[in-house]
């Protein structure tokens, strides 16, 4: 696994489209709110056409990356073809290019603050798992919005760091890489786990939609805390209130501490018994 920092123009133009067309899935940090207003003003002054964009931002980004990689729109959702073409048209708007260049400079500056953190995190994963992620190259950039994401594209991955602070977001970096790592693991959902999930409040469960997603998210959050606790190269992370709401996170962490593993195998991760 190699972490490669990049700027990503089409991510910016996707957010231009999401902002201008009032997509409901985006969350912007305060510094980006003014940029968002500028985007709407520039496109409004040009009377740029609007389109319908009801899907989650992740789905659009997946389609954009699939198109970039294969140079074809054959394998993306038919309703996303218009969006991909729309984003190409946005890239031709001169005043948006000026905003994009400013955004790219900020992303480059932000990624430079990580220093040797990418190397340290890569070593953390080598030491902590006895199996490799299937992703050989993972391209890392910072999001325009708050949320972190990991997007698979064949044997490569794109890790979009959440834009929540000027400081390096090591916690989110490890979190998203764990999702990539756990793609190789078929986590068992026991009856006890089902019973716990069934007792989650609707507002918590609705954030994840599926029982398996709840389980994976819980295990990822417990591993972030455990791995940073075991390795003195990193500031020890603690559970957020959102982590605790999942309930399973704390149960997983208790077992991880009890078993006190230095390195994890697929078999161990698949068979953690709550």
PDB file of C-alpha atoms in Angstrom:
ATOM      1  CA  UNK A   1       0.000   0.000   0.000  1.00  0.00           C
ATOM      2  CA  UNK A   2       1.439   3.317  -1.096  1.00  0.00           C
ATOM      3  CA  UNK A   3      -0.125   6.638  -0.047  1.00  0.00           C
ATOM      4  CA  UNK A   4       0.165   9.302  -2.751  1.00  0.00           C
ATOM      5  CA  UNK A   5      -0.936  12.897  -1.942  1.00  0.00           C
ATOM      6  CA  UNK A   6      -2.704  14.660  -4.826  1.00  0.00           C
ATOM      7  CA  UNK A   7      -4.914  17.580  -5.723  1.00  0.00           C
ATOM      8  CA  UNK A   8      -8.081  16.553  -7.541  1.00  0.00           C
ATOM      9  CA  UNK A   9      -9.689  19.139  -9.824  1.00  0.00           C
ATOM     10  CA  UNK A  10     -12.874  17.183 -10.517  1.00  0.00           C
ATOM     11  CA  UNK A  11     -13.600  16.918  -6.799  1.00  0.00           C
ATOM     12  CA  UNK A  12     -13.784  20.722  -6.704  1.00  0.00           C
ATOM     13  CA  UNK A  13     -16.004  20.866  -9.787  1.00  0.00           C
ATOM     14  CA  UNK A  14     -18.250  18.147  -8.349  1.00  0.00           C
ATOM     15  CA  UNK A  15     -18.794  20.333  -5.292  1.00  0.00           C
ATOM     16  CA  UNK A  16     -19.519  23.281  -7.578  1.00  0.00           C
ATOM     17  CA  UNK A  17     -22.266  21.181  -9.148  1.00  0.00           C
ATOM     18  CA  UNK A  18     -23.556  19.936  -5.780  1.00  0.00           C
ATOM     19  CA  UNK A  19     -23.647  23.454  -4.334  1.00  0.00           C
ATOM     20  CA  UNK A  20     -25.222  25.143  -7.350  1.00  0.00           C
ATOM     21  CA  UNK A  21     -27.874  22.434  -7.722  1.00  0.00           C
ATOM     22  CA  UNK A  22     -28.761  22.302  -4.009  1.00  0.00           C
ATOM     23  CA  UNK A  23     -27.713  18.713  -3.297  1.00  0.00           C
ATOM     24  CA  UNK A  24     -28.832  17.791   0.228  1.00  0.00           C
ATOM     25  CA  UNK A  25     -25.935  15.462   1.133  1.00  0.00           C
ATOM     26  CA  UNK A  26     -23.107  17.986   1.468  1.00  0.00           C
ATOM     27  CA  UNK A  27     -21.803  19.521   4.694  1.00  0.00           C
ATOM     28  CA  UNK A  28     -19.416  22.446   4.364  1.00  0.00           C
ATOM     29  CA  UNK A  29     -16.940  23.767   6.953  1.00  0.00           C
ATOM     30  CA  UNK A  30     -17.261  27.451   7.775  1.00  0.00           C
ATOM     31  CA  UNK A  31     -14.306  28.628   5.607  1.00  0.00           C
ATOM     32  CA  UNK A  32     -15.907  27.040   2.528  1.00  0.00           C
ATOM     33  CA  UNK A  33     -19.268  28.768   2.945  1.00  0.00           C
ATOM     34  CA  UNK A  34     -17.954  31.960   1.373  1.00  0.00           C
ATOM     35  CA  UNK A  35     -16.440  29.965  -1.503  1.00  0.00           C
ATOM     36  CA  UNK A  36     -19.815  28.284  -1.983  1.00  0.00           C
ATOM     37  CA  UNK A  37     -21.513  31.683  -2.231  1.00  0.00           C
ATOM     38  CA  UNK A  38     -18.941  32.745  -4.844  1.00  0.00           C
ATOM     39  CA  UNK A  39     -19.628  29.559  -6.825  1.00  0.00           C
ATOM     40  CA  UNK A  40     -23.369  30.278  -6.831  1.00  0.00           C
ATOM     41  CA  UNK A  41     -22.777  33.929  -7.773  1.00  0.00           C
ATOM     42  CA  UNK A  42     -20.442  33.072 -10.683  1.00  0.00           C
ATOM     43  CA  UNK A  43     -22.759  30.438 -12.140  1.00  0.00           C
ATOM     44  CA  UNK A  44     -25.867  32.511 -11.460  1.00  0.00           C
ATOM     45  CA  UNK A  45     -24.380  35.510 -13.295  1.00  0.00           C
ATOM     46  CA  UNK A  46     -23.697  33.258 -16.296  1.00  0.00           C
ATOM     47  CA  UNK A  47     -27.240  31.865 -16.044  1.00  0.00           C
ATOM     48  CA  UNK A  48     -25.590  28.442 -16.077  1.00  0.00           C
ATOM     49  CA  UNK A  49     -28.160  25.684 -16.492  1.00  0.00           C
ATOM     50  CA  UNK A  50     -29.216  23.651 -13.478  1.00  0.00           C
ATOM     51  CA  UNK A  51     -29.680  19.889 -13.289  1.00  0.00           C
ATOM     52  CA  UNK A  52     -31.227  17.471 -10.806  1.00  0.00           C
ATOM     53  CA  UNK A  53     -28.686  15.889  -8.433  1.00  0.00           C
ATOM     54  CA  UNK A  54     -30.611  13.831  -5.855  1.00  0.00           C
ATOM     55  CA  UNK A  55     -27.999  11.133  -5.190  1.00  0.00           C
ATOM     56  CA  UNK A  56     -25.374  11.028  -2.439  1.00  0.00           C
ATOM     57  CA  UNK A  57     -22.124  12.859  -3.205  1.00  0.00           C
ATOM     58  CA  UNK A  58     -20.237   9.542  -2.818  1.00  0.00           C
ATOM     59  CA  UNK A  59     -22.157   7.997  -5.732  1.00  0.00           C
ATOM     60  CA  UNK A  60     -21.340  10.890  -8.054  1.00  0.00           C
ATOM     61  CA  UNK A  61     -17.672  10.786  -7.076  1.00  0.00           C
ATOM     62  CA  UNK A  62     -17.566   7.047  -7.770  1.00  0.00           C
ATOM     63  CA  UNK A  63     -18.946   7.668 -11.266  1.00  0.00           C
ATOM     64  CA  UNK A  64     -16.469  10.483 -11.938  1.00  0.00           C
ATOM     65  CA  UNK A  65     -13.528   8.320 -10.908  1.00  0.00           C
ATOM     66  CA  UNK A  66     -14.784   5.343 -12.916  1.00  0.00           C
ATOM     67  CA  UNK A  67     -15.029   7.589 -15.971  1.00  0.00           C
ATOM     68  CA  UNK A  68     -11.546   9.031 -15.437  1.00  0.00           C
ATOM     69  CA  UNK A  69      -9.957   5.633 -15.022  1.00  0.00           C
ATOM     70  CA  UNK A  70     -11.591   3.886 -17.942  1.00  0.00           C
ATOM     71  CA  UNK A  71     -12.198   6.934 -20.140  1.00  0.00           C
ATOM     72  CA  UNK A  72     -15.735   5.718 -20.804  1.00  0.00           C
ATOM     73  CA  UNK A  73     -19.184   6.193 -19.324  1.00  0.00           C
ATOM     74  CA  UNK A  74     -20.320   2.656 -20.169  1.00  0.00           C
ATOM     75  CA  UNK A  75     -20.051   1.385 -16.595  1.00  0.00           C
ATOM     76  CA  UNK A  76     -21.690   4.222 -14.680  1.00  0.00           C
ATOM     77  CA  UNK A  77     -25.333   4.829 -13.819  1.00  0.00           C
ATOM     78  CA  UNK A  78     -27.206   6.237 -16.829  1.00  0.00           C
ATOM     79  CA  UNK A  79     -28.501   9.128 -14.706  1.00  0.00           C
ATOM     80  CA  UNK A  80     -24.892  10.074 -13.855  1.00  0.00           C
ATOM     81  CA  UNK A  81     -23.773  10.544 -17.462  1.00  0.00           C
ATOM     82  CA  UNK A  82     -25.384  13.982 -17.544  1.00  0.00           C
ATOM     83  CA  UNK A  83     -23.596  14.879 -14.289  1.00  0.00           C
ATOM     84  CA  UNK A  84     -20.182  13.816 -15.634  1.00  0.00           C
ATOM     85  CA  UNK A  85     -20.723  15.929 -18.761  1.00  0.00           C
ATOM     86  CA  UNK A  86     -21.958  18.803 -16.599  1.00  0.00           C
ATOM     87  CA  UNK A  87     -18.779  18.753 -14.513  1.00  0.00           C
ATOM     88  CA  UNK A  88     -16.671  18.857 -17.672  1.00  0.00           C
ATOM     89  CA  UNK A  89     -18.600  21.970 -18.723  1.00  0.00           C
ATOM     90  CA  UNK A  90     -18.016  23.576 -15.313  1.00  0.00           C
ATOM     91  CA  UNK A  91     -14.272  23.126 -15.795  1.00  0.00           C
ATOM     92  CA  UNK A  92     -14.526  25.484 -18.777  1.00  0.00           C
ATOM     93  CA  UNK A  93     -15.902  28.372 -16.688  1.00  0.00           C
ATOM     94  CA  UNK A  94     -12.971  30.768 -16.335  1.00  0.00           C
ATOM     95  CA  UNK A  95     -13.921  32.337 -13.017  1.00  0.00           C
ATOM     96  CA  UNK A  96     -14.412  28.897 -11.476  1.00  0.00           C
ATOM     97  CA  UNK A  97     -10.886  28.034 -12.602  1.00  0.00           C
ATOM     98  CA  UNK A  98      -9.593  30.888 -10.458  1.00  0.00           C
ATOM     99  CA  UNK A  99     -11.418  29.473  -7.424  1.00  0.00           C
ATOM    100  CA  UNK A 100     -10.184  25.973  -8.251  1.00  0.00           C
ATOM    101  CA  UNK A 101      -6.574  27.150  -8.396  1.00  0.00           C
ATOM    102  CA  UNK A 102      -6.922  28.792  -4.989  1.00  0.00           C
ATOM    103  CA  UNK A 103      -8.513  25.623  -3.575  1.00  0.00           C
ATOM    104  CA  UNK A 104      -5.744  23.432  -5.041  1.00  0.00           C
ATOM    105  CA  UNK A 105      -3.079  25.624  -3.456  1.00  0.00           C
ATOM    106  CA  UNK A 106      -4.806  25.249  -0.066  1.00  0.00           C
ATOM    107  CA  UNK A 107      -5.020  21.463  -0.481  1.00  0.00           C
ATOM    108  CA  UNK A 108      -1.330  21.251  -1.381  1.00  0.00           C
ATOM    109  CA  UNK A 109      -0.427  23.335   1.654  1.00  0.00           C
ATOM    110  CA  UNK A 110      -2.636  21.199   3.894  1.00  0.00           C
ATOM    111  CA  UNK A 111      -1.160  17.910   2.645  1.00  0.00           C
ATOM    112  CA  UNK A 112       2.378  19.255   3.115  1.00  0.00           C
ATOM    113  CA  UNK A 113       1.646  19.548   6.845  1.00  0.00           C
ATOM    114  CA  UNK A 114       1.447  15.759   7.100  1.00  0.00           C
ATOM    115  CA  UNK A 115       5.228  15.527   6.708  1.00  0.00           C
ATOM    116  CA  UNK A 116       6.203  11.885   7.298  1.00  0.00           C
ATOM    117  CA  UNK A 117       2.746  10.967   8.634  1.00  0.00           C
ATOM    118  CA  UNK A 118       1.851   9.056   5.451  1.00  0.00           C
ATOM    119  CA  UNK A 119       4.945   6.902   5.894  1.00  0.00           C
ATOM    120  CA  UNK A 120       4.199   6.374   9.601  1.00  0.00           C
ATOM    121  CA  UNK A 121       0.610   5.360   8.891  1.00  0.00           C
ATOM    122  CA  UNK A 122       1.738   2.983   6.143  1.00  0.00           C
ATOM    123  CA  UNK A 123       4.134   1.342   8.607  1.00  0.00           C
ATOM    124  CA  UNK A 124       1.368   1.179  11.216  1.00  0.00           C
ATOM    125  CA  UNK A 125      -0.744  -0.917   8.845  1.00  0.00           C
ATOM    126  CA  UNK A 126       2.174  -3.161   7.875  1.00  0.00           C
ATOM    127  CA  UNK A 127       2.817  -3.881  11.537  1.00  0.00           C
ATOM    128  CA  UNK A 128      -0.835  -4.210  12.575  1.00  0.00           C
ATOM    129  CA  UNK A 129      -2.191  -6.624   9.936  1.00  0.00           C
ATOM    130  CA  UNK A 130      -0.769  -9.879   8.613  1.00  0.00           C
ATOM    131  CA  UNK A 131      -2.690  -9.447   5.345  1.00  0.00           C
ATOM    132  CA  UNK A 132      -2.443  -6.667   2.782  1.00  0.00           C
ATOM    133  CA  UNK A 133      -5.086  -4.373   1.420  1.00  0.00           C
ATOM    134  CA  UNK A 134      -5.872  -5.095  -2.225  1.00  0.00           C
ATOM    135  CA  UNK A 135      -5.195  -1.443  -3.038  1.00  0.00           C
ATOM    136  CA  UNK A 136      -1.625  -0.919  -4.197  1.00  0.00           C
ATOM    137  CA  UNK A 137      -1.871   2.850  -4.672  1.00  0.00           C
ATOM    138  CA  UNK A 138      -4.093   5.026  -2.527  1.00  0.00           C
ATOM    139  CA  UNK A 139      -4.390   8.630  -3.674  1.00  0.00           C
ATOM    140  CA  UNK A 140      -4.965  11.012  -0.780  1.00  0.00           C
ATOM    141  CA  UNK A 141      -6.504  14.457  -1.010  1.00  0.00           C
ATOM    142  CA  UNK A 142      -8.544  16.798   1.168  1.00  0.00           C
ATOM    143  CA  UNK A 143     -12.259  17.187   0.692  1.00  0.00           C
ATOM    144  CA  UNK A 144     -14.043  20.458  -0.080  1.00  0.00           C
ATOM    145  CA  UNK A 145     -16.687  19.367   2.424  1.00  0.00           C
ATOM    146  CA  UNK A 146     -16.440  18.040   5.970  1.00  0.00           C
ATOM    147  CA  UNK A 147     -16.810  14.317   5.356  1.00  0.00           C
ATOM    148  CA  UNK A 148     -14.079  11.763   4.784  1.00  0.00           C
ATOM    149  CA  UNK A 149     -14.575   9.059   2.145  1.00  0.00           C
ATOM    150  CA  UNK A 150     -12.789   6.103   0.606  1.00  0.00           C
ATOM    151  CA  UNK A 151     -13.614   5.370  -3.028  1.00  0.00           C
ATOM    152  CA  UNK A 152     -12.382   2.138  -4.674  1.00  0.00           C
ATOM    153  CA  UNK A 153     -11.462   2.213  -8.369  1.00  0.00           C
ATOM    154  CA  UNK A 154     -10.267  -1.202  -9.499  1.00  0.00           C
ATOM    155  CA  UNK A 155      -6.967  -1.859  -7.693  1.00  0.00           C
ATOM    156  CA  UNK A 156      -6.501   1.763  -6.665  1.00  0.00           C
ATOM    157  CA  UNK A 157      -8.238   3.753  -3.982  1.00  0.00           C
ATOM    158  CA  UNK A 158      -9.015   7.442  -3.475  1.00  0.00           C
ATOM    159  CA  UNK A 159      -9.017   8.622   0.116  1.00  0.00           C
ATOM    160  CA  UNK A 160     -10.791  11.948   0.610  1.00  0.00           C
ATOM    161  CA  UNK A 161      -9.858  13.417   3.987  1.00  0.00           C
ATOM    162  CA  UNK A 162     -12.571  15.242   5.882  1.00  0.00           C
ATOM    163  CA  UNK A 163     -12.111  19.011   5.823  1.00  0.00           C
ATOM    164  CA  UNK A 164     -12.686  19.795   9.498  1.00  0.00           C
ATOM    165  CA  UNK A 165      -9.441  21.452  10.560  1.00  0.00           C
ATOM    166  CA  UNK A 166      -6.366  23.168   9.204  1.00  0.00           C
ATOM    167  CA  UNK A 167      -4.324  20.590  11.128  1.00  0.00           C
ATOM    168  CA  UNK A 168      -3.564  17.132   9.679  1.00  0.00           C
ATOM    169  CA  UNK A 169      -6.505  14.782  10.147  1.00  0.00           C
ATOM    170  CA  UNK A 170      -4.604  11.631  11.171  1.00  0.00           C
ATOM    171  CA  UNK A 171      -7.663  10.090  12.809  1.00  0.00           C
ATOM    172  CA  UNK A 172      -9.662  10.293   9.581  1.00  0.00           C
ATOM    173  CA  UNK A 173      -6.698   9.024   7.544  1.00  0.00           C
ATOM    174  CA  UNK A 174      -6.461   5.882   9.689  1.00  0.00           C
ATOM    175  CA  UNK A 175     -10.256   5.523   9.786  1.00  0.00           C
ATOM    176  CA  UNK A 176     -10.682   5.524   6.001  1.00  0.00           C
ATOM    177  CA  UNK A 177      -7.694   3.215   5.461  1.00  0.00           C
ATOM    178  CA  UNK A 178      -9.252   0.757   7.893  1.00  0.00           C
ATOM    179  CA  UNK A 179     -12.348   0.627   5.705  1.00  0.00           C
ATOM    180  CA  UNK A 180     -10.087  -0.300   2.781  1.00  0.00           C
ATOM    181  CA  UNK A 181      -8.308  -2.923   4.897  1.00  0.00           C
ATOM    182  CA  UNK A 182     -11.562  -4.484   6.108  1.00  0.00           C
ATOM    183  CA  UNK A 183     -12.789  -5.037   2.558  1.00  0.00           C
ATOM    184  CA  UNK A 184     -10.754  -8.246   2.790  1.00  0.00           C
ATOM    185  CA  UNK A 185     -12.628  -9.314   5.936  1.00  0.00           C
ATOM    186  CA  UNK A 186     -16.090 -10.869   6.182  1.00  0.00           C
ATOM    187  CA  UNK A 187     -17.143  -9.764   9.661  1.00  0.00           C
ATOM    188  CA  UNK A 188     -19.586 -12.183  11.271  1.00  0.00           C
ATOM    189  CA  UNK A 189     -22.896 -10.818  12.515  1.00  0.00           C
ATOM    190  CA  UNK A 190     -23.970 -12.998  15.428  1.00  0.00           C
ATOM    191  CA  UNK A 191     -27.412 -13.057  16.998  1.00  0.00           C
ATOM    192  CA  UNK A 192     -26.059 -11.052  19.928  1.00  0.00           C
ATOM    193  CA  UNK A 193     -24.840  -8.360  17.539  1.00  0.00           C
ATOM    194  CA  UNK A 194     -28.238  -8.322  15.798  1.00  0.00           C
ATOM    195  CA  UNK A 195     -29.948  -7.876  19.157  1.00  0.00           C
ATOM    196  CA  UNK A 196     -27.719  -4.900  20.001  1.00  0.00           C
ATOM    197  CA  UNK A 197     -28.273  -3.282  16.579  1.00  0.00           C
ATOM    198  CA  UNK A 198     -32.041  -3.725  16.902  1.00  0.00           C
ATOM    199  CA  UNK A 199     -31.930  -1.625  20.086  1.00  0.00           C
ATOM    200  CA  UNK A 200     -30.124   1.307  18.446  1.00  0.00           C
ATOM    201  CA  UNK A 201     -32.204   4.494  18.197  1.00  0.00           C
ATOM    202  CA  UNK A 202     -33.610   5.081  14.703  1.00  0.00           C
ATOM    203  CA  UNK A 203     -31.611   8.291  14.299  1.00  0.00           C
ATOM    204  CA  UNK A 204     -28.364   6.368  14.885  1.00  0.00           C
ATOM    205  CA  UNK A 205     -29.217   3.362  12.690  1.00  0.00           C
ATOM    206  CA  UNK A 206     -30.485   5.580   9.860  1.00  0.00           C
ATOM    207  CA  UNK A 207     -26.992   7.041   9.434  1.00  0.00           C
ATOM    208  CA  UNK A 208     -25.759   3.627   8.272  1.00  0.00           C
ATOM    209  CA  UNK A 209     -28.889   1.903   6.848  1.00  0.00           C
ATOM    210  CA  UNK A 210     -27.564  -1.698   6.980  1.00  0.00           C
ATOM    211  CA  UNK A 211     -26.552  -3.951   9.904  1.00  0.00           C
ATOM    212  CA  UNK A 212     -23.235  -4.870   8.270  1.00  0.00           C
ATOM    213  CA  UNK A 213     -22.365  -1.195   7.855  1.00  0.00           C
ATOM    214  CA  UNK A 214     -23.073  -0.602  11.549  1.00  0.00           C
ATOM    215  CA  UNK A 215     -20.787  -3.507  12.459  1.00  0.00           C
ATOM    216  CA  UNK A 216     -17.949  -2.405  10.166  1.00  0.00           C
ATOM    217  CA  UNK A 217     -18.179   1.218  11.302  1.00  0.00           C
ATOM    218  CA  UNK A 218     -18.068   0.082  14.924  1.00  0.00           C
ATOM    219  CA  UNK A 219     -15.035  -2.136  14.381  1.00  0.00           C
ATOM    220  CA  UNK A 220     -13.225   0.604  12.440  1.00  0.00           C
ATOM    221  CA  UNK A 221     -13.784   3.114  15.243  1.00  0.00           C
ATOM    222  CA  UNK A 222     -12.561   0.672  17.882  1.00  0.00           C
ATOM    223  CA  UNK A 223      -9.462  -0.128  15.804  1.00  0.00           C
ATOM    224  CA  UNK A 224      -8.609   3.573  15.443  1.00  0.00           C
ATOM    225  CA  UNK A 225      -8.554   3.900  19.223  1.00  0.00           C
ATOM    226  CA  UNK A 226      -6.735   0.596  19.768  1.00  0.00           C
ATOM    227  CA  UNK A 227      -4.027   1.086  17.131  1.00  0.00           C
ATOM    228  CA  UNK A 228      -3.169   4.602  18.283  1.00  0.00           C
ATOM    229  CA  UNK A 229      -3.099   3.352  21.887  1.00  0.00           C
ATOM    230  CA  UNK A 230      -0.643   0.566  21.007  1.00  0.00           C
ATOM    231  CA  UNK A 231       1.701   2.698  18.888  1.00  0.00           C
ATOM    232  CA  UNK A 232       3.506   5.622  20.518  1.00  0.00           C
ATOM    233  CA  UNK A 233       4.159   7.229  17.118  1.00  0.00           C
ATOM    234  CA  UNK A 234       0.627   8.602  17.253  1.00  0.00           C
ATOM    235  CA  UNK A 235      -1.458  10.691  19.574  1.00  0.00           C
ATOM    236  CA  UNK A 236      -3.904   8.340  21.252  1.00  0.00           C
ATOM    237  CA  UNK A 237      -7.402   8.756  19.869  1.00  0.00           C
ATOM    238  CA  UNK A 238     -10.521   8.440  22.007  1.00  0.00           C
ATOM    239  CA  UNK A 239     -14.129   7.707  21.185  1.00  0.00           C
ATOM    240  CA  UNK A 240     -16.303  10.609  20.138  1.00  0.00           C
ATOM    241  CA  UNK A 241     -19.907  10.802  21.305  1.00  0.00           C
ATOM    242  CA  UNK A 242     -20.957   9.569  17.858  1.00  0.00           C
ATOM    243  CA  UNK A 243     -18.669   6.544  18.263  1.00  0.00           C
ATOM    244  CA  UNK A 244     -20.267   5.746  21.606  1.00  0.00           C
ATOM    245  CA  UNK A 245     -23.770   5.988  20.147  1.00  0.00           C
ATOM    246  CA  UNK A 246     -22.996   2.932  18.021  1.00  0.00           C
ATOM    247  CA  UNK A 247     -22.591   0.917  21.263  1.00  0.00           C
ATOM    248  CA  UNK A 248     -20.724  -1.881  19.478  1.00  0.00           C
ATOM    249  CA  UNK A 249     -17.575   0.274  19.268  1.00  0.00           C
ATOM    250  CA  UNK A 250     -16.977   0.131  23.003  1.00  0.00           C
ATOM    251  CA  UNK A 251     -17.699  -3.612  23.100  1.00  0.00           C
ATOM    252  CA  UNK A 252     -15.200  -4.265  20.294  1.00  0.00           C
ATOM    253  CA  UNK A 253     -12.536  -2.153  21.991  1.00  0.00           C
ATOM    254  CA  UNK A 254     -12.968  -4.036  25.254  1.00  0.00           C
ATOM    255  CA  UNK A 255     -12.266  -7.323  23.447  1.00  0.00           C
ATOM    256  CA  UNK A 256      -9.311  -5.865  21.517  1.00  0.00           C
ATOM    257  CA  UNK A 257      -7.699  -4.766  24.777  1.00  0.00           C
ATOM    258  CA  UNK A 258      -8.467  -8.106  26.375  1.00  0.00           C
ATOM    259  CA  UNK A 259      -6.867 -10.085  23.526  1.00  0.00           C
ATOM    260  CA  UNK A 260      -3.985  -7.591  23.260  1.00  0.00           C
ATOM    261  CA  UNK A 261      -2.962  -8.514  19.718  1.00  0.00           C
ATOM    262  CA  UNK A 262       0.081  -6.959  18.075  1.00  0.00           C
ATOM    263  CA  UNK A 263      -1.049  -7.948  14.572  1.00  0.00           C
ATOM    264  CA  UNK A 264      -4.488  -8.939  13.287  1.00  0.00           C
ATOM    265  CA  UNK A 265      -5.336 -11.756  10.916  1.00  0.00           C
ATOM    266  CA  UNK A 266      -8.449 -12.035   8.737  1.00  0.00           C
ATOM    267  CA  UNK A 267      -9.559 -15.026  10.764  1.00  0.00           C
ATOM    268  CA  UNK A 268      -9.339 -13.137  14.046  1.00  0.00           C
ATOM    269  CA  UNK A 269     -11.241 -10.102  12.734  1.00  0.00           C
ATOM    270  CA  UNK A 270     -13.918 -12.274  11.153  1.00  0.00           C
ATOM    271  CA  UNK A 271     -14.566 -14.158  14.348  1.00  0.00           C
ATOM    272  CA  UNK A 272     -14.541 -11.571  17.123  1.00  0.00           C
ATOM    273  CA  UNK A 273     -17.354 -12.761  19.338  1.00  0.00           C
ATOM    274  CA  UNK A 274     -19.347 -10.092  21.154  1.00  0.00           C
TER     275      UNK A 274
END
